[in-house]
Tab-separated table of C-alpha atoms in Angstrom:
chain	number	residue	atom	x	y	z
A	1	MET	CA	9.455	3.836	-13.496
A	2	LYS	CA	7.523	3.382	-10.278
A	3	ILE	CA	7.466	-0.483	-10.432
A	4	ASP	CA	10.012	-2.647	-8.594
A	5	PRO	CA	12.260	-4.707	-10.832
A	6	LYS	CA	10.641	-8.096	-9.830
A	7	THR	CA	7.085	-6.866	-10.565
A	8	LEU	CA	8.249	-5.434	-13.869
A	9	ALA	CA	9.904	-8.641	-14.782
A	10	PHE	CA	6.692	-10.477	-14.063
A	11	LEU	CA	4.733	-8.018	-16.239
A	12	LEU	CA	7.146	-8.382	-19.161
A	13	GLU	CA	7.088	-12.191	-18.858
A	14	SER	CA	3.374	-12.148	-18.756
A	15	MET	CA	3.256	-10.006	-21.923
A	16	ARG	CA	5.684	-12.434	-23.494
A	17	GLU	CA	3.302	-15.258	-22.703
A	18	SER	CA	0.328	-13.316	-24.029
A	19	VAL	CA	2.095	-12.639	-27.334
A	20	ARG	CA	2.957	-16.223	-27.785
A	21	ASP	CA	-0.600	-17.332	-27.002
A	22	ILE	CA	-2.011	-15.007	-29.675
A	23	LYS	CA	0.573	-16.197	-32.127
A	24	ARG	CA	-0.492	-19.779	-31.535
A	25	LEU	CA	-4.176	-18.880	-32.010
A	26	CYS	CA	-3.403	-16.827	-35.201
A	27	ARG	CA	-3.037	-19.839	-37.415
A	28	PRO	CA	-4.429	-20.071	-40.908
A	29	GLY	CA	-8.224	-20.491	-40.968
A	30	PHE	CA	-8.754	-19.460	-37.375
A	31	GLY	CA	-12.428	-18.836	-36.385
A	32	SER	CA	-14.650	-17.005	-33.891
A	33	SER	CA	-13.655	-19.135	-30.973
A	34	GLU	CA	-9.933	-18.342	-31.458
A	35	LEU	CA	-10.757	-14.715	-32.035
A	36	LEU	CA	-12.607	-14.419	-28.773
A	37	GLN	CA	-9.628	-15.878	-27.016
A	38	MET	CA	-7.430	-13.322	-28.782
A	39	VAL	CA	-9.640	-10.450	-27.572
A	40	ARG	CA	-9.538	-11.757	-24.010
A	41	ILE	CA	-5.721	-12.004	-24.110
A	42	ALA	CA	-5.321	-8.519	-25.701
A	43	HIS	CA	-7.528	-7.029	-22.960
A	44	LYS	CA	-5.289	-8.631	-20.289
A	45	LEU	CA	-2.280	-7.338	-22.259
A	46	LYS	CA	-3.734	-3.763	-22.230
A	47	GLY	CA	-4.097	-3.910	-18.402
A	48	GLU	CA	-0.411	-4.852	-18.106
A	49	ALA	CA	0.623	-2.097	-20.535
A	50	THR	CA	-1.372	0.393	-18.370
A	51	VAL	CA	0.596	-0.676	-15.380
A	52	VAL	CA	3.930	-0.243	-17.095
A	53	GLY	CA	2.811	3.268	-17.781
A	54	LEU	CA	4.071	4.144	-21.182
A	55	ALA	CA	1.408	5.873	-23.172
A	56	ASN	CA	2.635	4.742	-26.556
A	57	LEU	CA	2.448	1.092	-25.563
A	58	SER	CA	-0.914	1.415	-23.971
A	59	LEU	CA	-2.231	3.162	-27.039
A	60	LEU	CA	-0.752	0.448	-29.341
A	61	VAL	CA	-2.274	-2.460	-27.397
A	62	SER	CA	-5.708	-0.554	-27.125
A	63	GLN	CA	-5.636	-0.125	-30.970
A	64	PHE	CA	-4.826	-3.861	-31.317
A	65	GLU	CA	-7.697	-4.842	-29.062
A	66	ASP	CA	-10.111	-2.552	-31.045
A	67	TYR	CA	-8.918	-4.140	-34.226
A	68	LEU	CA	-9.720	-7.596	-32.942
A	69	GLN	CA	-13.086	-6.356	-31.760
A	70	CYS	CA	-13.839	-5.170	-35.228
A	71	LEU	CA	-12.866	-8.516	-36.779
A	72	ARG	CA	-15.455	-10.226	-34.456
A	73	ASP	CA	-18.161	-8.330	-36.403
A	74	ARG	CA	-17.019	-9.825	-39.774
A	75	VAL	CA	-18.441	-12.943	-41.369
A	76	ALA	CA	-15.011	-14.289	-42.247
A	77	VAL	CA	-11.427	-13.462	-41.507
A	78	SER	CA	-9.042	-13.241	-44.462
A	79	PRO	CA	-5.333	-13.831	-44.713
A	80	SER	CA	-4.778	-10.046	-44.878
A	81	HIS	CA	-6.391	-9.781	-41.381
A	82	ARG	CA	-4.019	-12.437	-40.101
A	83	THR	CA	-1.085	-10.432	-41.520
A	84	ALA	CA	-2.320	-7.275	-39.752
A	85	ILE	CA	-2.494	-9.223	-36.435
A	86	GLU	CA	1.039	-10.486	-36.906
A	87	ARG	CA	2.212	-6.863	-37.608
A	88	TYR	CA	0.528	-5.612	-34.380
A	89	LEU	CA	2.255	-8.375	-32.447
A	90	MET	CA	5.703	-7.360	-33.959
A	91	ARG	CA	5.167	-3.763	-32.950
A	92	ILE	CA	4.154	-4.809	-29.370
A	93	ASN	CA	7.275	-7.008	-29.247
A	94	ALA	CA	9.476	-4.121	-30.283
A	95	ALA	CA	7.965	-1.781	-27.776
A	96	ALA	CA	8.318	-4.384	-24.953
A	97	ASN	CA	11.934	-5.078	-26.044
A	98	ARG	CA	12.729	-1.390	-25.638
A	99	ILE	CA	11.335	-1.420	-22.064
A	100	GLN	CA	13.346	-4.591	-21.109
A	101	LYS	CA	16.503	-3.136	-22.500
A	102	TYR	CA	15.941	0.062	-20.656
A	103	VAL	CA	15.492	-1.598	-17.202
A	104	ALA	CA	17.783	-4.614	-17.496
A	105	PRO	CA	21.573	-4.496	-17.033
A	106	ALA	CA	23.591	-4.500	-20.152
A	107	GLY	CA	23.702	-8.004	-21.687
A	108	GLU	CA	20.850	-9.343	-19.762
A	109	ALA	CA	17.885	-8.253	-21.828
A	110	THR	CA	15.618	-11.106	-23.015
A	111	PRO	CA	13.969	-10.618	-26.390
A	112	ILE	CA	10.217	-10.440	-25.676
A	113	ALA	CA	9.381	-12.553	-28.732
A	114	LYS	CA	11.353	-15.637	-27.519
A	115	PRO	CA	10.484	-17.925	-24.661
A	116	SER	CA	12.575	-17.138	-21.571
A	117	PRO	CA	15.065	-19.869	-20.761
A	118	VAL	CA	14.430	-19.457	-17.001
A	119	SER	CA	11.371	-19.917	-14.940
A	120	LYS	CA	8.981	-17.039	-14.373
A	121	PRO	CA	10.032	-14.604	-11.670
A	122	GLU	CA	8.267	-14.860	-8.288
A	123	VAL	CA	5.954	-12.023	-7.464
A	124	SER	CA	5.564	-10.971	-3.878
A	125	THR	CA	2.247	-9.737	-2.471
A	126	SER	CA	3.923	-6.348	-1.870
A	127	GLY	CA	5.089	-6.339	-5.554
A	128	PHE	CA	1.644	-7.051	-6.788
A	129	ALA	CA	0.231	-4.390	-4.473
A	130	ALA	CA	2.600	-1.899	-6.052
A	131	THR	CA	1.428	-3.023	-9.431
A	132	LEU	CA	-2.296	-2.368	-8.594
A	133	GLN	CA	-1.403	1.018	-7.070
A	134	VAL	CA	0.316	2.040	-10.268
A	135	LEU	CA	-2.580	0.736	-12.296
A	136	ALA	CA	-5.056	2.707	-10.196
A	137	ALA	CA	-2.901	5.884	-10.471
A	138	ASN	CA	-2.458	5.611	-14.188
A	139	MET	CA	-6.146	4.857	-14.850
A	140	GLY	CA	-7.280	7.683	-12.614
A	141	ARG	CA	-5.022	10.134	-14.348
A	142	SER	CA	-6.219	8.987	-17.765
A	143	ASP	CA	-9.918	9.143	-16.740
A	144	ASN	CA	-9.632	12.317	-14.715
A	145	LYS	CA	-10.732	10.519	-11.574
A	146	SER	CA	-9.314	10.499	-8.058
A	147	VAL	CA	-9.045	6.991	-6.648
A	148	ALA	CA	-7.650	5.510	-3.461
A	149	LEU	CA	-6.864	1.704	-3.454
A	150	ASN	CA	-7.059	-0.227	-0.253
A	151	LEU	CA	-5.143	-3.455	-0.205
A	152	ASP	CA	-4.902	-3.980	3.571
A	153	LYS	CA	-6.782	-7.257	3.281
A	154	PHE	CA	-4.862	-8.743	0.425
A	155	ASN	CA	-3.334	-11.833	2.028
A	156	ALA	CA	-1.799	-14.423	-0.309
A	157	GLN	CA	-0.548	-16.616	2.439
A	158	GLY	CA	-1.186	-20.292	1.728
A	159	ILE	CA	-2.459	-19.807	-1.855
A	160	PRO	CA	-0.733	-21.938	-4.432
A	161	ARG	CA	1.334	-19.861	-6.849
A	162	PRO	CA	-0.379	-20.947	-10.047
A	163	LEU	CA	-3.701	-20.031	-8.599
A	164	LEU	CA	-2.356	-16.805	-7.144
A	165	VAL	CA	-1.224	-15.807	-10.715
A	166	LYS	CA	-4.798	-16.204	-11.975
A	167	ILE	CA	-6.152	-14.389	-9.000
A	168	GLN	CA	-3.867	-11.477	-9.689
A	169	ASP	CA	-5.110	-11.399	-13.315
A	170	MET	CA	-8.738	-11.365	-12.124
A	171	VAL	CA	-8.202	-8.723	-9.458
A	172	MET	CA	-6.505	-6.505	-11.952
A	173	GLN	CA	-9.510	-6.745	-14.309
A	174	LEU	CA	-11.972	-6.175	-11.386
A	175	VAL	CA	-10.054	-3.099	-10.231
A	176	ARG	CA	-10.030	-1.797	-13.805
A	177	ASN	CA	-13.801	-2.357	-13.981
A	178	ALA	CA	-14.332	-0.609	-10.687
A	179	ILE	CA	-12.467	2.524	-11.743
A	180	ALA	CA	-13.891	2.630	-15.231
A	181	HIS	CA	-17.543	1.819	-14.471
A	182	GLY	CA	-18.041	2.336	-10.763
A	183	ILE	CA	-16.128	5.429	-9.659
A	184	GLU	CA	-17.706	8.639	-10.779
A	185	GLN	CA	-16.088	11.828	-11.889
A	186	PRO	CA	-15.106	14.097	-9.016
A	187	ALA	CA	-17.804	16.746	-9.886
A	188	GLU	CA	-20.516	13.962	-9.964
A	189	ARG	CA	-19.349	12.625	-6.604
A	190	THR	CA	-19.346	15.891	-4.812
A	191	ALA	CA	-22.745	16.885	-6.308
A	192	SER	CA	-24.183	13.674	-4.720
A	193	GLY	CA	-22.620	14.436	-1.379
A	194	LYS	CA	-19.706	12.012	-1.665
A	195	PRO	CA	-15.948	12.758	-1.077
A	196	GLU	CA	-14.273	13.763	-4.376
A	197	GLN	CA	-11.873	10.754	-4.126
A	198	GLY	CA	-13.411	7.361	-4.821
A	199	ARG	CA	-12.284	4.132	-2.995
A	200	VAL	CA	-11.582	0.642	-4.261
A	201	ALA	CA	-10.998	-2.075	-1.710
A	202	VAL	CA	-9.433	-5.544	-2.535
A	203	VAL	CA	-9.771	-8.630	-0.248
A	204	VAL	CA	-7.985	-11.829	-0.914
A	205	ARG	CA	-7.599	-14.637	1.648
A	206	ARG	CA	-7.441	-18.407	1.998
A	207	GLU	CA	-10.251	-20.127	3.756
A	208	ALA	CA	-10.617	-23.807	4.742
A	209	ASP	CA	-11.155	-25.192	1.242
A	210	ALA	CA	-11.340	-22.109	-1.020
A	211	VAL	CA	-9.966	-18.700	-1.676
A	212	LEU	CA	-12.160	-15.579	-1.284
A	213	VAL	CA	-11.585	-12.732	-3.559
A	214	ALA	CA	-13.562	-9.511	-3.333
A	215	VAL	CA	-13.326	-6.147	-5.056
A	216	GLN	CA	-15.556	-3.297	-3.911
A	217	ASP	CA	-15.885	0.348	-4.932
A	218	ASN	CA	-17.923	3.122	-3.428
A	219	GLY	CA	-19.203	4.385	-6.799
A	220	LYS	CA	-22.542	4.518	-8.569
A	221	GLY	CA	-23.615	0.897	-8.232
A	222	LEU	CA	-25.231	-1.038	-11.083
A	223	ASP	CA	-27.997	0.461	-13.161
A	224	LEU	CA	-30.180	-2.435	-14.011
A	225	GLU	CA	-32.404	-0.431	-16.412
A	226	LYS	CA	-29.361	0.661	-18.434
A	227	ILE	CA	-28.354	-3.036	-18.670
A	228	ARG	CA	-31.903	-3.794	-19.809
A	229	ARG	CA	-31.674	-1.108	-22.548
A	230	ARG	CA	-28.372	-2.242	-23.717
A	231	LEU	CA	-29.703	-5.898	-24.138
A	232	ILE	CA	-32.422	-4.453	-26.347
A	233	PHE	CA	-30.264	-2.264	-28.576
A	234	LYS	CA	-26.990	-4.322	-28.649
A	235	TYR	CA	-28.286	-7.900	-28.529
A	236	GLY	CA	-31.633	-7.517	-30.087
A	237	VAL	CA	-33.499	-8.877	-27.165
A	238	ALA	CA	-37.264	-8.203	-27.706
A	239	VAL	CA	-38.687	-5.354	-25.655
A	240	ARG	CA	-41.353	-7.584	-24.052
A	241	LYS	CA	-38.803	-10.270	-23.107
A	242	ALA	CA	-36.343	-7.664	-21.770
A	243	ALA	CA	-39.048	-6.260	-19.552
A	244	ASP	CA	-39.561	-9.702	-17.943
A	245	LEU	CA	-35.936	-10.291	-17.268
A	246	THR	CA	-35.215	-10.814	-13.508
A	247	ARG	CA	-32.628	-9.015	-11.509
A	248	GLU	CA	-30.384	-12.075	-11.611
A	249	GLN	CA	-30.638	-12.326	-15.389
A	250	LEU	CA	-29.787	-8.708	-15.860
A	251	ILE	CA	-26.693	-9.072	-13.628
A	252	ASN	CA	-25.643	-12.147	-15.551
A	253	ALA	CA	-25.676	-10.153	-18.737
A	254	LEU	CA	-22.579	-8.253	-17.520
A	255	TYR	CA	-20.559	-11.369	-18.336
A	256	LEU	CA	-21.677	-11.742	-21.948
A	257	PRO	CA	-18.753	-11.300	-24.341
A	258	GLY	CA	-18.722	-7.876	-25.842
A	259	PHE	CA	-21.379	-6.545	-23.505
A	260	SER	CA	-20.812	-3.066	-22.026
A	261	THR	CA	-23.198	-0.404	-20.622
A	262	LEU	CA	-21.120	2.267	-22.365
A	263	THR	CA	-22.315	3.415	-25.803
A	264	LYS	CA	-18.837	4.479	-26.761
A	265	MET	CA	-15.499	2.907	-26.195
A	266	GLN	CA	-13.174	4.657	-23.793
A	267	ASN	CA	-9.475	4.175	-23.029
A	268	HIS	CA	-10.094	1.464	-20.426
A	269	ALA	CA	-13.694	0.490	-20.948
A	270	GLY	CA	-16.504	-0.141	-23.397
A	271	ARG	CA	-15.345	-3.268	-25.075
A	272	GLY	CA	-17.161	-5.815	-22.892
A	273	VAL	CA	-14.090	-7.931	-22.262
A	274	GLY	CA	-12.983	-7.550	-18.545
A	275	LEU	CA	-15.836	-9.295	-16.827
A	276	ASP	CA	-16.031	-11.883	-19.562
A	277	LEU	CA	-12.407	-12.691	-18.885
A	278	VAL	CA	-12.982	-12.964	-15.097
A	279	LYS	CA	-16.000	-15.201	-15.708
A	280	SER	CA	-14.038	-17.556	-17.965
A	281	TYR	CA	-11.348	-17.900	-15.293
A	282	VAL	CA	-13.932	-18.563	-12.506
A	283	ARG	CA	-15.714	-21.106	-14.733
A	284	GLU	CA	-12.530	-22.916	-15.447
A	285	LEU	CA	-11.660	-23.117	-11.677
A	286	GLY	CA	-15.206	-24.340	-10.779
A	287	GLY	CA	-15.821	-21.248	-8.648
A	288	ARG	CA	-18.663	-18.796	-8.437
A	289	ILE	CA	-19.281	-15.084	-8.578
A	290	ASP	CA	-21.673	-13.143	-6.392
A	291	VAL	CA	-22.543	-9.501	-7.076
A	292	GLU	CA	-23.707	-7.140	-4.337
A	293	PHE	CA	-24.586	-3.530	-4.951
A	294	GLU	CA	-26.677	-0.552	-3.828
A	295	ALA	CA	-27.608	2.053	-6.447
A	296	GLY	CA	-25.525	5.161	-5.926
A	297	GLN	CA	-23.370	3.617	-3.172
A	298	TYR	CA	-21.210	0.606	-4.069
A	299	THR	CA	-20.665	-2.496	-6.101
A	300	ARG	CA	-18.982	-5.547	-4.802
A	301	PHE	CA	-17.835	-8.559	-6.828
A	302	VAL	CA	-17.114	-11.622	-4.663
A	303	LEU	CA	-15.327	-14.737	-6.102
A	304	ARG	CA	-15.081	-18.079	-4.324
A	305	LEU	CA	-12.456	-20.367	-5.836
A	306	PRO	CA	-12.257	-23.903	-4.572
A	307	LEU	CA	-8.780	-25.188	-3.848
A	308	ALA	CA	-9.533	-28.572	-5.076
A	309	ASN	CA	-9.590	-27.182	-8.588
A	310	ALA	CA	-6.495	-25.053	-8.319
A	311	PRO	CA	-4.063	-25.284	-11.284
A	312	THR	CA	-0.797	-26.979	-10.587
A	313	GLY	CA	1.167	-26.399	-13.841
A	314	LYS	CA	3.627	-23.599	-14.508
A	315	VAL	CA	2.082	-22.561	-17.830
A	316	ILE	CA	-0.973	-20.335	-17.193
A	317	ARG	CA	-3.301	-20.097	-20.165
A	318	LEU	CA	-6.728	-18.643	-20.773
A	319	PRO	CA	-9.558	-21.197	-20.955
A	320	LYS	CA	-10.829	-22.005	-24.430
A	321	GLY	CA	-13.178	-19.276	-25.528
A	322	ARG	CA	-16.912	-19.691	-26.363
A	323	GLN	CA	-18.809	-17.570	-28.764
A	324	GLY	CA	-21.161	-15.372	-26.706
A	325	SER	CA	-24.872	-15.480	-26.954
A	326	ALA	CA	-27.757	-13.639	-25.438
A	327	ARG	CA	-28.968	-16.584	-23.294
A	328	LEU	CA	-29.323	-15.127	-19.872
A	329	GLN	CA	-28.594	-17.818	-17.241
A	330	PRO	CA	-29.441	-17.126	-13.597
A	331	ALA	CA	-26.577	-15.594	-11.589
A	332	GLN	CA	-26.081	-15.311	-7.852
A	333	SER	CA	-26.573	-11.785	-6.567
A	334	ARG	CA	-27.353	-9.952	-3.392
A	335	HIS	CA	-27.529	-6.361	-2.365
A	336	GLY	CA	-26.804	-5.015	1.072
């Protein structure tokens, strides 16, 4: 594997935490709020599986996320659905156990289904950089895209570790989003006069009283008219109302749970979870998201996270989910 042992240990521990979180949510009589949280966790889990780089594990987690998405369309969830979720978790546990036994010295493997008796391993900035590079390489290979990742301005100095863990989760989702939705296919890029290889740049730095996080790609930018059409066909927004939506309202639609501009699900996109997950973290931390873009040139997501609201505990959990609606609140946006 192309991941250093410390980073892989972090990924496996994070997967362990995700499995435990879903198990806690999968209690008898769980409803739409718990199911939304499960979808968010499964999407995060899929990103980690992509980094690990084993096709079978990635496919299994992707199937699990798709199953949870299908359940969201049902009026009620039955006990048989709960049993199916538990079976998926058992299969994910078994696959993760095999990975840990493969990379850990004999006698030191920790069963993925049980809480680790030791604290979570520390992850260096260089270790996380390697994780993102593997993620970009694996996604690029899967999507037949050529992608270069620039992490020269990722500086974690002075950022509290609990906040850094969440930042890493958000950056991973934003990088996935940039590759899946922003970067074009090589033929499309060359036809428009661009280099065949796309670029994604990540900036993380501590400022006086906040942390700045930015992820930018040099891809196709946002298509506001495509967003408008998806609101009509997926969310049932009236044509006249959709026609009157402002630029800010259209951009804000990107964060609606389940919203995607893709009409068909792909390996890494089309489920409408990644940006919803990022938004839920930013909301929990009392931060804000700005979106900057130019059609055909770039998209940049900029997050500002106040240090005053930084988490201090060791257990990192997703915020409580809210069932999405088609209410389109104003969002900050600029374009350069």
